[in-house]
Amino acid sequence: MHPKKLYTTEMTDIVIKEATSRKSMNDFIALPRRLYADNACYVPDLDIDIRNTFDPRKNAGLEHSDIVPFVAYDADGNVVGRIAGIINHKANEKWHTRCVRFTMIEFVDDERVSKALLDAVAEWGRERGMTQIQGPLGISDFDKEGMLVEDFDLCSSMITFYNPPYYPQHMERHGFKKEADWVQIQVQVPSEVPPLFNRVATRSLDMLGLKLRKVTRKELTKGGYAQRIFDLLNRAYSPLFGFTELSMRQVEDFAKTYIPLVDPQFISAVEDAKGELVGIAITMNSLAHALQKSKGRLFPLGWFHLLRSLKWKQEDKVELMLIAVHPDYQGKGVNAAFFVDLIPVYNSHGITWAETGPQLEDNVRELSQWRILGPKYVKRRRCYVREIES
C-alpha cells in the first residue's frame, strides 16, 4: 500500500489533492458544470456514474486496474482542475508497456494548472514503476477516450468527451505527442436502402450461410445474449489500439448499464447456421439533449428527461455505438446486412442522420464501409503520450 500524499507544484498557489473525502469528490464531480455552464456542445456524465468509476464494488475494471482522482485548488481554495490516473495492469501486460493513463481531465485556461494535474498523475505512475503517461484513456475501450482537437462547435454525445480548444494547446506545450487519433462519421439516413447494400448483403449472407435476426429484450436481459455480444466484441476489437478484453464481471456491469437503454429494434445481429453470433450492430437514439437537461443528475427530474427521450420524444439522430464482426468474417460484406436491416427501422422512427462513436483513423476497413453513404468525418480526438522523467 502506498501512503496518501499531497501533490504540490513548484508554484505554491496551485495545490493538487487526492480526492479521498466526500467533499473533494463532490468538487471533482461538480467542476465541469461550472466550466461548461454556457456551452451548448457539452454533454455531462451522470454524477452517479462518476462516483461508481472509483468504487471497486461498482466498477469491475478495478479488479485489474488502479485508479486515483485528483483535484486542483488555487490559493483561494477554488476548484480549478481535476484529473484521474489509471494503471491498467492487464493492458500493460498485453501491450508490453509501463503506462499510466489519465482521464476525466478538466482545467481552467492556466498552464500551471494543467501542468500540475498531469505531473501529479505522472508522479503517481512513476512511484509505481510506470515510464510513460498517456491519455485520455479509460480502464476499458468502452470508456470515453481521446481529447477533442477539431470541431469544437459540434455537440458531443453520451459516449464521448468534450473539451474546449485550449486543452490540446496545453498538451502540446507540456511536451505531449500524438499516439493515436479517432474520428467520428456522420451520415444522412437514406429514405431507401441503397441497391448496392442489398446486393452485397444478399450475396454475403447466402455465400457464408449467415442470417440476419432481431434479438428480443428477454434474450438480452435473461437469455445470456449480452454475454455472447461482449464475447464477440472481445474477439473483434482485440487487435485495436489499447484494447483489453473485458472480464465476466465487466460484461455484467456494461450489460446492466447499457442494455436497458437500447431498443432491440435498433440492434442488428448476424448468426451462422449453428446460431453462433458473428456480427452485431448496437445503435440507440441519441440521449445528448436529455443528458444536457438533466445536468448530470438523475434527481429530481433528470430521470424524466432520459425516460422521455427514450420512450416518448426521441431525437432525429441515432448513435451507432458498437459495430463488430468476428475476425473470420471481416471484409466479407457482413456490415452491409446491418444497413439493410437498420435503415428501414430508422426511417420508421423519423431518424434522419446517424453518427458513429470514435473510430481509429488507421482502421481503414472500418472506415471504408461508410463510403456509399457519403460520410462526413468529424470530431477528431487524440490520445497523447509523454515519457515520464526518472
mmCIF file of C-alpha atoms in Angstrom:
data_model
loop_
_atom_site.group_PDB
_atom_site.id
_atom_site.type_symbol
_atom_site.label_atom_id
_atom_site.label_comp_id
_atom_site.label_asym_id
_atom_site.label_seq_id
_atom_site.Cartn_x
_atom_site.Cartn_y
_atom_site.Cartn_z
ATOM 1 C CA MET A 1 0.000 0.000 0.000
ATOM 2 C CA HIS A 2 1.197 3.496 -0.826
ATOM 3 C CA PRO A 3 0.528 6.228 1.746
ATOM 4 C CA LYS A 4 -1.737 9.131 0.775
ATOM 5 C CA LYS A 5 0.281 12.211 -0.148
ATOM 6 C CA LEU A 6 -0.236 15.805 -1.182
ATOM 7 C CA TYR A 7 0.927 16.636 -4.703
ATOM 8 C CA THR A 8 2.048 20.265 -4.980
ATOM 9 C CA THR A 9 3.619 22.246 -7.813
ATOM 10 C CA GLU A 10 6.675 24.470 -7.892
ATOM 11 C CA MET A 11 4.149 27.329 -7.819
ATOM 12 C CA THR A 12 2.725 27.217 -4.278
ATOM 13 C CA ASP A 13 -0.555 28.832 -5.352
ATOM 14 C CA ILE A 14 -1.726 25.620 -7.103
ATOM 15 C CA VAL A 15 -2.312 22.616 -4.863
ATOM 16 C CA ILE A 16 -3.216 19.138 -6.110
ATOM 17 C CA LYS A 17 -5.066 16.928 -3.660
ATOM 18 C CA GLU A 18 -6.145 13.343 -3.960
ATOM 19 C CA ALA A 19 -9.954 13.230 -3.741
ATOM 20 C CA THR A 20 -10.297 10.978 -0.715
ATOM 21 C CA SER A 21 -13.183 12.718 1.074
ATOM 22 C CA ARG A 22 -16.801 13.185 0.058
ATOM 23 C CA LYS A 23 -16.249 16.940 -0.242
ATOM 24 C CA SER A 24 -13.246 16.577 -2.551
ATOM 25 C CA MET A 25 -15.112 14.028 -4.691
ATOM 26 C CA ASN A 26 -18.014 16.462 -4.877
ATOM 27 C CA ASP A 27 -15.517 19.081 -6.080
ATOM 28 C CA PHE A 28 -14.207 16.605 -8.667
ATOM 29 C CA ILE A 29 -17.705 15.903 -9.972
ATOM 30 C CA ALA A 30 -19.026 19.463 -9.922
ATOM 31 C CA LEU A 31 -16.191 21.232 -11.784
ATOM 32 C CA PRO A 32 -17.448 20.577 -15.359
ATOM 33 C CA ARG A 33 -20.825 22.126 -14.545
ATOM 34 C CA ARG A 34 -19.040 25.415 -13.919
ATOM 35 C CA LEU A 35 -16.583 25.151 -16.799
ATOM 36 C CA TYR A 36 -19.306 24.348 -19.351
ATOM 37 C CA ALA A 37 -22.198 26.295 -17.840
ATOM 38 C CA ASP A 38 -22.835 28.244 -21.059
ATOM 39 C CA ASN A 39 -21.534 25.683 -23.561
ATOM 40 C CA ALA A 40 -24.235 24.100 -25.753
ATOM 41 C CA CYS A 41 -21.868 21.394 -27.039
ATOM 42 C CA TYR A 42 -21.002 19.783 -23.715
ATOM 43 C CA VAL A 43 -22.913 16.642 -22.676
ATOM 44 C CA PRO A 44 -22.478 15.785 -18.975
ATOM 45 C CA ASP A 45 -21.918 12.427 -17.392
ATOM 46 C CA LEU A 46 -24.324 11.396 -14.691
ATOM 47 C CA ASP A 47 -22.854 12.149 -11.257
ATOM 48 C CA ILE A 48 -23.587 8.603 -10.100
ATOM 49 C CA ASP A 49 -21.573 7.159 -12.997
ATOM 50 C CA ILE A 50 -18.521 9.217 -11.995
ATOM 51 C CA ARG A 51 -18.779 8.112 -8.376
ATOM 52 C CA ASN A 52 -19.139 4.474 -9.403
ATOM 53 C CA THR A 53 -15.977 4.691 -11.526
ATOM 54 C CA PHE A 54 -13.909 4.925 -8.334
ATOM 55 C CA ASP A 55 -15.853 2.325 -6.339
ATOM 56 C CA PRO A 56 -14.443 -1.237 -6.557
ATOM 57 C CA ARG A 57 -17.879 -2.562 -5.608
ATOM 58 C CA LYS A 58 -19.408 -0.883 -8.682
ATOM 59 C CA ASN A 59 -16.527 -0.940 -11.198
ATOM 60 C CA ALA A 60 -15.301 -4.417 -12.141
ATOM 61 C CA GLY A 61 -12.388 -2.900 -14.079
ATOM 62 C CA LEU A 62 -10.727 -2.111 -10.756
ATOM 63 C CA GLU A 63 -10.059 -5.822 -10.322
ATOM 64 C CA HIS A 64 -7.103 -5.354 -12.675
ATOM 65 C CA SER A 65 -6.578 -1.576 -12.535
ATOM 66 C CA ASP A 66 -5.592 1.068 -10.013
ATOM 67 C CA ILE A 67 -7.255 4.482 -10.135
ATOM 68 C CA VAL A 68 -6.806 7.776 -8.322
ATOM 69 C CA PRO A 69 -8.758 11.061 -8.615
ATOM 70 C CA PHE A 70 -7.004 14.432 -8.152
ATOM 71 C CA VAL A 71 -8.456 17.913 -7.711
ATOM 72 C CA ALA A 72 -6.577 21.195 -8.264
ATOM 73 C CA TYR A 73 -7.204 24.203 -5.996
ATOM 74 C CA ASP A 74 -5.924 27.758 -6.310
ATOM 75 C CA ALA A 75 -4.662 29.927 -3.436
ATOM 76 C CA ASP A 76 -8.217 30.938 -2.538
ATOM 77 C CA GLY A 77 -9.423 27.342 -2.374
ATOM 78 C CA ASN A 78 -11.314 27.489 -5.658
ATOM 79 C CA VAL A 79 -11.502 24.298 -7.730
ATOM 80 C CA VAL A 80 -9.555 24.947 -10.954
ATOM 81 C CA GLY A 81 -8.941 21.457 -12.337
ATOM 82 C CA ARG A 82 -9.346 17.728 -11.989
ATOM 83 C CA ILE A 83 -7.823 14.538 -13.413
ATOM 84 C CA ALA A 84 -7.817 10.797 -12.733
ATOM 85 C CA GLY A 85 -4.842 8.482 -13.075
ATOM 86 C CA ILE A 86 -5.219 4.837 -14.100
ATOM 87 C CA ILE A 87 -2.798 1.940 -14.218
ATOM 88 C CA ASN A 88 -4.388 -0.861 -16.214
ATOM 89 C CA HIS A 89 -2.169 -3.817 -15.381
ATOM 90 C CA LYS A 90 -3.891 -6.080 -17.887
ATOM 91 C CA ALA A 91 -3.303 -3.580 -20.724
ATOM 92 C CA ASN A 92 0.330 -3.054 -19.775
ATOM 93 C CA GLU A 93 0.873 -6.818 -19.778
ATOM 94 C CA LYS A 94 -0.877 -7.301 -23.123
ATOM 95 C CA TRP A 95 0.881 -4.428 -24.919
ATOM 96 C CA HIS A 96 4.238 -4.828 -23.109
ATOM 97 C CA THR A 97 4.167 -1.276 -21.791
ATOM 98 C CA ARG A 98 4.510 0.540 -18.476
ATOM 99 C CA CYS A 99 1.967 3.282 -18.978
ATOM 100 C CA VAL A 100 -0.082 5.276 -16.540
ATOM 101 C CA ARG A 101 -3.237 6.611 -18.158
ATOM 102 C CA PHE A 102 -5.031 9.854 -17.428
ATOM 103 C CA THR A 103 -8.727 10.528 -17.920
ATOM 104 C CA MET A 104 -11.530 12.965 -16.968
ATOM 105 C CA ILE A 105 -9.096 15.860 -17.245
ATOM 106 C CA GLU A 106 -10.669 19.317 -16.877
ATOM 107 C CA PHE A 107 -8.961 22.625 -16.154
ATOM 108 C CA VAL A 108 -9.237 26.383 -16.425
ATOM 109 C CA ASP A 109 -7.115 28.085 -19.083
ATOM 110 C CA ASP A 110 -3.989 28.270 -16.950
ATOM 111 C CA GLU A 111 -0.942 26.227 -17.945
ATOM 112 C CA ARG A 112 0.209 25.986 -14.327
ATOM 113 C CA VAL A 113 -2.999 24.101 -13.534
ATOM 114 C CA SER A 114 -2.855 21.659 -16.458
ATOM 115 C CA LYS A 115 0.847 21.013 -15.823
ATOM 116 C CA ALA A 116 0.259 20.373 -12.130
ATOM 117 C CA LEU A 117 -2.534 17.892 -12.877
ATOM 118 C CA LEU A 118 -0.539 15.955 -15.466
ATOM 119 C CA ASP A 119 2.585 15.998 -13.304
ATOM 120 C CA ALA A 120 0.589 14.582 -10.376
ATOM 121 C CA VAL A 121 -0.535 11.598 -12.462
ATOM 122 C CA ALA A 122 2.969 11.145 -13.895
ATOM 123 C CA GLU A 123 4.476 11.175 -10.401
ATOM 124 C CA TRP A 124 1.832 8.771 -9.094
ATOM 125 C CA GLY A 125 2.652 6.455 -12.011
ATOM 126 C CA ARG A 126 6.416 6.847 -11.623
ATOM 127 C CA GLU A 127 6.181 5.773 -7.972
ATOM 128 C CA ARG A 128 4.568 2.561 -9.248
ATOM 129 C CA GLY A 129 7.169 1.825 -11.917
ATOM 130 C CA MET A 130 5.496 3.454 -14.933
ATOM 131 C CA THR A 131 7.669 5.043 -17.626
ATOM 132 C CA GLN A 132 5.050 6.744 -19.828
ATOM 133 C CA ILE A 133 1.876 8.768 -19.316
ATOM 134 C CA GLN A 134 -0.848 8.525 -21.966
ATOM 135 C CA GLY A 135 -4.427 9.623 -22.433
ATOM 136 C CA PRO A 136 -7.173 10.469 -22.235
ATOM 137 C CA LEU A 137 -7.922 6.742 -21.893
ATOM 138 C CA GLY A 138 -10.222 4.890 -19.545
ATOM 139 C CA ILE A 139 -9.904 1.487 -17.952
ATOM 140 C CA SER A 140 -11.553 -0.206 -20.918
ATOM 141 C CA ASP A 141 -12.031 0.636 -24.580
ATOM 142 C CA PHE A 142 -15.720 1.158 -23.825
ATOM 143 C CA ASP A 143 -14.945 4.114 -21.572
ATOM 144 C CA LYS A 144 -14.645 7.597 -23.027
ATOM 145 C CA GLU A 145 -11.286 8.234 -24.646
ATOM 146 C CA GLY A 146 -9.435 10.850 -26.645
ATOM 147 C CA MET A 147 -9.175 14.641 -26.384
ATOM 148 C CA LEU A 148 -11.122 16.678 -28.942
ATOM 149 C CA VAL A 149 -8.760 18.518 -31.322
ATOM 150 C CA GLU A 150 -11.251 19.638 -34.009
ATOM 151 C CA ASP A 151 -14.926 20.636 -34.386
ATOM 152 C CA PHE A 152 -15.378 22.263 -31.012
ATOM 153 C CA ASP A 153 -18.656 23.758 -32.280
ATOM 154 C CA LEU A 154 -20.378 20.362 -32.681
ATOM 155 C CA CYS A 155 -22.488 18.815 -29.948
ATOM 156 C CA SER A 156 -20.872 15.933 -28.087
ATOM 157 C CA SER A 157 -22.606 12.677 -27.115
ATOM 158 C CA MET A 158 -23.135 10.403 -24.129
ATOM 159 C CA ILE A 159 -20.160 8.228 -25.122
ATOM 160 C CA THR A 160 -17.540 10.905 -25.858
ATOM 161 C CA PHE A 161 -15.565 13.613 -24.079
ATOM 162 C CA TYR A 162 -15.954 17.268 -24.952
ATOM 163 C CA ASN A 163 -13.333 19.927 -24.284
ATOM 164 C CA PRO A 164 -12.553 23.500 -25.372
ATOM 165 C CA PRO A 165 -9.821 24.353 -27.944
ATOM 166 C CA TYR A 166 -7.216 25.334 -25.368
ATOM 167 C CA TYR A 167 -6.949 21.782 -23.978
ATOM 168 C CA PRO A 168 -4.851 20.316 -26.851
ATOM 169 C CA GLN A 169 -2.789 23.515 -26.935
ATOM 170 C CA HIS A 170 -1.809 22.919 -23.316
ATOM 171 C CA MET A 171 -0.955 19.280 -24.039
ATOM 172 C CA GLU A 172 1.491 20.235 -26.783
ATOM 173 C CA ARG A 173 3.109 22.934 -24.654
ATOM 174 C CA HIS A 174 3.646 20.345 -21.919
ATOM 175 C CA GLY A 175 5.571 18.093 -24.321
ATOM 176 C CA PHE A 176 2.863 15.549 -25.169
ATOM 177 C CA LYS A 177 2.822 13.972 -28.646
ATOM 178 C CA LYS A 178 0.154 12.220 -30.679
ATOM 179 C CA GLU A 179 -0.096 8.482 -30.070
ATOM 180 C CA ALA A 180 -3.400 7.720 -31.813
ATOM 181 C CA ASP A 181 -6.347 9.586 -33.352
ATOM 182 C CA TRP A 182 -10.014 8.710 -33.630
ATOM 183 C CA VAL A 183 -12.620 10.265 -35.906
ATOM 184 C CA GLN A 184 -16.392 10.042 -35.936
ATOM 185 C CA ILE A 185 -18.538 9.574 -39.023
ATOM 186 C CA GLN A 186 -21.784 11.396 -39.679
ATOM 187 C CA VAL A 187 -24.136 10.175 -42.423
ATOM 188 C CA GLN A 188 -27.595 11.098 -43.621
ATOM 189 C CA VAL A 189 -30.020 8.195 -43.339
ATOM 190 C CA PRO A 190 -31.273 7.434 -46.869
ATOM 191 C CA SER A 191 -35.007 7.065 -47.465
ATOM 192 C CA GLU A 192 -34.370 3.634 -49.003
ATOM 193 C CA VAL A 193 -31.675 1.007 -48.656
ATOM 194 C CA PRO A 194 -29.052 1.660 -51.366
ATOM 195 C CA PRO A 195 -29.202 -1.129 -54.001
ATOM 196 C CA LEU A 196 -25.510 -1.919 -53.527
ATOM 197 C CA PHE A 197 -26.087 -2.719 -49.859
ATOM 198 C CA ASN A 198 -28.925 -5.045 -50.827
ATOM 199 C CA ARG A 199 -26.767 -6.872 -53.375
ATOM 200 C CA VAL A 200 -23.722 -7.177 -51.111
ATOM 201 C CA ALA A 201 -25.747 -8.272 -48.106
ATOM 202 C CA THR A 202 -27.703 -10.893 -50.050
ATOM 203 C CA ARG A 203 -24.566 -12.326 -51.624
ATOM 204 C CA SER A 204 -22.645 -12.297 -48.330
ATOM 205 C CA LEU A 205 -25.351 -13.988 -46.294
ATOM 206 C CA ASP A 206 -26.037 -16.630 -48.970
ATOM 207 C CA MET A 207 -22.383 -17.484 -49.643
ATOM 208 C CA LEU A 208 -21.406 -17.619 -45.981
ATOM 209 C CA GLY A 209 -24.542 -19.361 -44.750
ATOM 210 C CA LEU A 210 -25.471 -16.495 -42.434
ATOM 211 C CA LYS A 211 -28.774 -14.988 -41.388
ATOM 212 C CA LEU A 212 -29.994 -11.680 -40.006
ATOM 213 C CA ARG A 213 -32.122 -11.746 -36.882
ATOM 214 C CA LYS A 214 -33.617 -9.496 -34.246
ATOM 215 C CA VAL A 215 -32.764 -10.024 -30.597
ATOM 216 C CA THR A 216 -35.539 -9.793 -28.027
ATOM 217 C CA ARG A 217 -35.278 -7.851 -24.780
ATOM 218 C CA LYS A 218 -35.775 -11.079 -22.844
ATOM 219 C CA GLU A 219 -32.753 -12.603 -24.595
ATOM 220 C CA LEU A 220 -30.706 -9.514 -23.751
ATOM 221 C CA THR A 221 -31.668 -9.364 -20.091
ATOM 222 C CA LYS A 222 -32.210 -13.009 -19.144
ATOM 223 C CA GLY A 223 -31.249 -15.196 -22.064
ATOM 224 C CA GLY A 224 -27.471 -14.748 -21.974
ATOM 225 C CA TYR A 225 -27.313 -12.917 -25.300
ATOM 226 C CA ALA A 226 -25.490 -9.953 -23.750
ATOM 227 C CA GLN A 227 -22.618 -12.280 -22.840
ATOM 228 C CA ARG A 228 -22.469 -13.532 -26.444
ATOM 229 C CA ILE A 229 -22.339 -9.933 -27.680
ATOM 230 C CA PHE A 230 -19.427 -8.990 -25.441
ATOM 231 C CA ASP A 231 -17.585 -12.219 -26.227
ATOM 232 C CA LEU A 232 -17.759 -11.166 -29.884
ATOM 233 C CA LEU A 233 -16.609 -7.647 -29.059
ATOM 234 C CA ASN A 234 -13.612 -9.046 -27.189
ATOM 235 C CA ARG A 235 -12.574 -11.047 -30.263
ATOM 236 C CA ALA A 236 -13.310 -8.375 -32.852
ATOM 237 C CA TYR A 237 -11.641 -5.493 -31.005
ATOM 238 C CA SER A 238 -8.655 -7.380 -29.589
ATOM 239 C CA PRO A 239 -6.071 -6.011 -32.098
ATOM 240 C CA LEU A 240 -7.175 -2.384 -31.721
ATOM 241 C CA PHE A 241 -5.037 0.239 -30.005
ATOM 242 C CA GLY A 242 -5.084 -0.024 -26.218
ATOM 243 C CA PHE A 243 -7.833 -2.654 -26.083
ATOM 244 C CA THR A 244 -8.033 -5.173 -23.261
ATOM 245 C CA GLU A 245 -10.573 -7.978 -23.140
ATOM 246 C CA LEU A 246 -13.473 -7.494 -20.740
ATOM 247 C CA SER A 247 -13.823 -9.828 -17.786
ATOM 248 C CA MET A 248 -17.071 -11.610 -16.992
ATOM 249 C CA ARG A 249 -17.869 -9.103 -14.252
ATOM 250 C CA GLN A 250 -17.146 -6.165 -16.559
ATOM 251 C CA VAL A 251 -19.528 -7.655 -19.114
ATOM 252 C CA GLU A 252 -22.204 -7.916 -16.440
ATOM 253 C CA ASP A 253 -21.640 -4.272 -15.459
ATOM 254 C CA PHE A 254 -21.829 -2.974 -19.029
ATOM 255 C CA ALA A 255 -24.903 -5.072 -19.779
ATOM 256 C CA LYS A 256 -26.632 -3.786 -16.644
ATOM 257 C CA THR A 257 -25.786 -0.173 -17.547
ATOM 258 C CA TYR A 258 -26.497 -0.046 -21.270
ATOM 259 C CA ILE A 259 -28.890 -2.837 -22.256
ATOM 260 C CA PRO A 260 -31.899 -1.149 -20.562
ATOM 261 C CA LEU A 261 -31.249 1.977 -22.673
ATOM 262 C CA VAL A 262 -31.257 0.196 -26.037
ATOM 263 C CA ASP A 263 -34.401 -0.560 -28.042
ATOM 264 C CA PRO A 264 -33.952 -4.089 -29.501
ATOM 265 C CA GLN A 265 -35.270 -2.775 -32.835
ATOM 266 C CA PHE A 266 -32.053 -0.738 -33.050
ATOM 267 C CA ILE A 267 -29.872 -3.837 -32.692
ATOM 268 C CA SER A 268 -28.959 -5.959 -35.699
ATOM 269 C CA ALA A 269 -27.438 -9.422 -35.269
ATOM 270 C CA VAL A 270 -25.935 -11.837 -37.790
ATOM 271 C CA GLU A 271 -25.570 -15.507 -36.925
ATOM 272 C CA ASP A 272 -24.141 -18.536 -38.695
ATOM 273 C CA ALA A 273 -26.020 -21.768 -39.454
ATOM 274 C CA LYS A 274 -25.323 -23.053 -35.925
ATOM 275 C CA GLY A 275 -26.749 -19.932 -34.328
ATOM 276 C CA GLU A 276 -23.323 -18.585 -33.356
ATOM 277 C CA LEU A 277 -23.129 -14.787 -33.279
ATOM 278 C CA VAL A 278 -20.715 -13.496 -35.938
ATOM 279 C CA GLY A 279 -21.768 -9.852 -36.227
ATOM 280 C CA ILE A 280 -23.543 -7.225 -34.134
ATOM 281 C CA ALA A 281 -24.552 -3.597 -34.567
ATOM 282 C CA ILE A 282 -25.801 -1.807 -31.457
ATOM 283 C CA THR A 283 -27.331 1.598 -32.049
ATOM 284 C CA MET A 284 -29.567 3.839 -29.986
ATOM 285 C CA ASN A 285 -31.471 7.068 -30.191
ATOM 286 C CA SER A 286 -29.335 9.997 -29.044
ATOM 287 C CA LEU A 287 -29.606 10.981 -25.388
ATOM 288 C CA ALA A 288 -27.372 14.050 -25.714
ATOM 289 C CA HIS A 289 -30.076 16.660 -25.180
ATOM 290 C CA ALA A 290 -31.721 14.658 -22.398
ATOM 291 C CA LEU A 291 -28.413 14.468 -20.522
ATOM 292 C CA GLN A 292 -27.891 18.195 -21.004
ATOM 293 C CA LYS A 293 -31.299 18.867 -19.468
ATOM 294 C CA SER A 294 -30.520 16.518 -16.574
ATOM 295 C CA LYS A 295 -27.315 18.493 -15.777
ATOM 296 C CA GLY A 296 -25.737 15.219 -14.702
ATOM 297 C CA ARG A 297 -28.286 14.456 -12.003
ATOM 298 C CA LEU A 298 -30.957 11.755 -12.026
ATOM 299 C CA PHE A 299 -32.949 13.572 -9.358
ATOM 300 C CA PRO A 300 -35.224 15.357 -9.096
ATOM 301 C CA LEU A 301 -36.046 15.495 -12.850
ATOM 302 C CA GLY A 302 -33.058 14.021 -14.687
ATOM 303 C CA TRP A 303 -34.701 10.602 -14.880
ATOM 304 C CA PHE A 304 -37.744 12.175 -16.532
ATOM 305 C CA HIS A 305 -35.705 13.787 -19.325
ATOM 306 C CA LEU A 306 -33.925 10.483 -20.029
ATOM 307 C CA LEU A 307 -37.121 8.437 -19.989
ATOM 308 C CA ARG A 308 -38.886 10.997 -22.181
ATOM 309 C CA SER A 309 -36.104 10.833 -24.753
ATOM 310 C CA LEU A 310 -36.044 7.036 -24.704
ATOM 311 C CA LYS A 311 -39.791 6.400 -24.829
ATOM 312 C CA TRP A 312 -41.812 9.401 -25.962
ATOM 313 C CA LYS A 313 -39.938 12.224 -27.683
ATOM 314 C CA GLN A 314 -36.979 10.718 -29.490
ATOM 315 C CA GLU A 315 -34.260 12.637 -31.318
ATOM 316 C CA ASP A 316 -33.829 12.609 -35.098
ATOM 317 C CA LYS A 317 -30.289 11.320 -34.583
ATOM 318 C CA VAL A 318 -29.136 7.797 -33.873
ATOM 319 C CA GLU A 319 -25.787 6.909 -32.329
ATOM 320 C CA LEU A 320 -24.007 3.885 -33.814
ATOM 321 C CA MET A 321 -22.443 2.778 -30.570
ATOM 322 C CA LEU A 322 -20.867 -0.563 -31.464
ATOM 323 C CA ILE A 323 -20.363 -2.484 -34.688
ATOM 324 C CA ALA A 324 -18.354 -5.684 -34.540
ATOM 325 C CA VAL A 325 -17.774 -8.641 -36.867
ATOM 326 C CA HIS A 326 -15.964 -11.859 -35.995
ATOM 327 C CA PRO A 327 -12.407 -11.786 -37.430
ATOM 328 C CA ASP A 328 -13.193 -14.766 -39.691
ATOM 329 C CA TYR A 329 -15.963 -12.781 -41.411
ATOM 330 C CA GLN A 330 -14.486 -9.299 -41.587
ATOM 331 C CA GLY A 331 -14.265 -7.735 -45.043
ATOM 332 C CA LYS A 332 -16.841 -10.159 -46.486
ATOM 333 C CA GLY A 333 -19.888 -7.922 -46.697
ATOM 334 C CA VAL A 334 -21.472 -8.686 -43.316
ATOM 335 C CA ASN A 335 -21.603 -4.976 -42.461
ATOM 336 C CA ALA A 336 -23.911 -4.350 -45.435
ATOM 337 C CA ALA A 337 -26.500 -6.604 -43.802
ATOM 338 C CA PHE A 338 -26.632 -4.284 -40.793
ATOM 339 C CA PHE A 339 -27.569 -1.360 -43.020
ATOM 340 C CA VAL A 340 -30.207 -3.386 -44.870
ATOM 341 C CA ASP A 341 -31.788 -4.214 -41.535
ATOM 342 C CA LEU A 342 -31.468 -0.858 -39.758
ATOM 343 C CA ILE A 343 -32.155 1.793 -42.401
ATOM 344 C CA PRO A 344 -35.898 0.926 -42.593
ATOM 345 C CA VAL A 345 -36.048 0.973 -38.773
ATOM 346 C CA TYR A 346 -34.502 4.445 -38.682
ATOM 347 C CA ASN A 347 -36.933 5.708 -41.310
ATOM 348 C CA SER A 348 -39.912 4.370 -39.396
ATOM 349 C CA HIS A 349 -38.743 6.286 -36.288
ATOM 350 C CA GLY A 350 -38.129 9.576 -38.072
ATOM 351 C CA ILE A 351 -34.356 9.379 -37.744
ATOM 352 C CA THR A 352 -32.644 11.438 -40.426
ATOM 353 C CA TRP A 353 -28.964 11.150 -39.564
ATOM 354 C CA ALA A 354 -26.538 8.938 -37.725
ATOM 355 C CA GLU A 355 -23.176 9.320 -36.015
ATOM 356 C CA THR A 356 -20.668 6.662 -35.056
ATOM 357 C CA GLY A 357 -18.600 6.550 -31.922
ATOM 358 C CA PRO A 358 -14.869 7.266 -32.247
ATOM 359 C CA GLN A 359 -13.164 5.140 -34.923
ATOM 360 C CA LEU A 360 -9.376 4.781 -35.151
ATOM 361 C CA GLU A 361 -8.174 6.794 -38.144
ATOM 362 C CA ASP A 362 -5.978 3.922 -39.370
ATOM 363 C CA ASN A 363 -8.784 1.323 -39.208
ATOM 364 C CA VAL A 364 -9.289 1.521 -42.966
ATOM 365 C CA ARG A 365 -11.620 -1.485 -43.173
ATOM 366 C CA GLU A 366 -13.962 0.038 -40.596
ATOM 367 C CA LEU A 367 -13.963 3.491 -42.172
ATOM 368 C CA SER A 368 -14.426 2.256 -45.744
ATOM 369 C CA GLN A 369 -17.859 0.722 -45.025
ATOM 370 C CA TRP A 370 -19.405 4.210 -44.938
ATOM 371 C CA ARG A 371 -18.344 5.315 -48.449
ATOM 372 C CA ILE A 372 -21.715 4.650 -50.108
ATOM 373 C CA LEU A 373 -23.482 6.916 -47.613
ATOM 374 C CA GLY A 374 -21.334 9.988 -48.305
ATOM 375 C CA PRO A 375 -19.690 10.155 -44.871
ATOM 376 C CA LYS A 376 -18.533 13.306 -43.130
ATOM 377 C CA TYR A 377 -15.535 12.803 -40.854
ATOM 378 C CA VAL A 378 -15.825 14.929 -37.727
ATOM 379 C CA LYS A 379 -14.709 15.418 -34.108
ATOM 380 C CA ARG A 380 -11.133 14.200 -34.326
ATOM 381 C CA ARG A 381 -9.893 13.056 -30.930
ATOM 382 C CA ARG A 382 -6.354 12.355 -29.827
ATOM 383 C CA CYS A 383 -4.544 10.136 -27.371
ATOM 384 C CA TYR A 384 -1.361 11.851 -26.201
ATOM 385 C CA VAL A 385 1.777 10.296 -24.758
ATOM 386 C CA ARG A 386 4.889 11.519 -22.979
ATOM 387 C CA GLU A 387 7.833 9.874 -21.284
ATOM 388 C CA ILE A 388 8.000 10.150 -17.507
ATOM 389 C CA GLU A 389 11.267 11.573 -16.254
ATOM 390 C CA SER A 390 13.006 9.201 -13.876
#
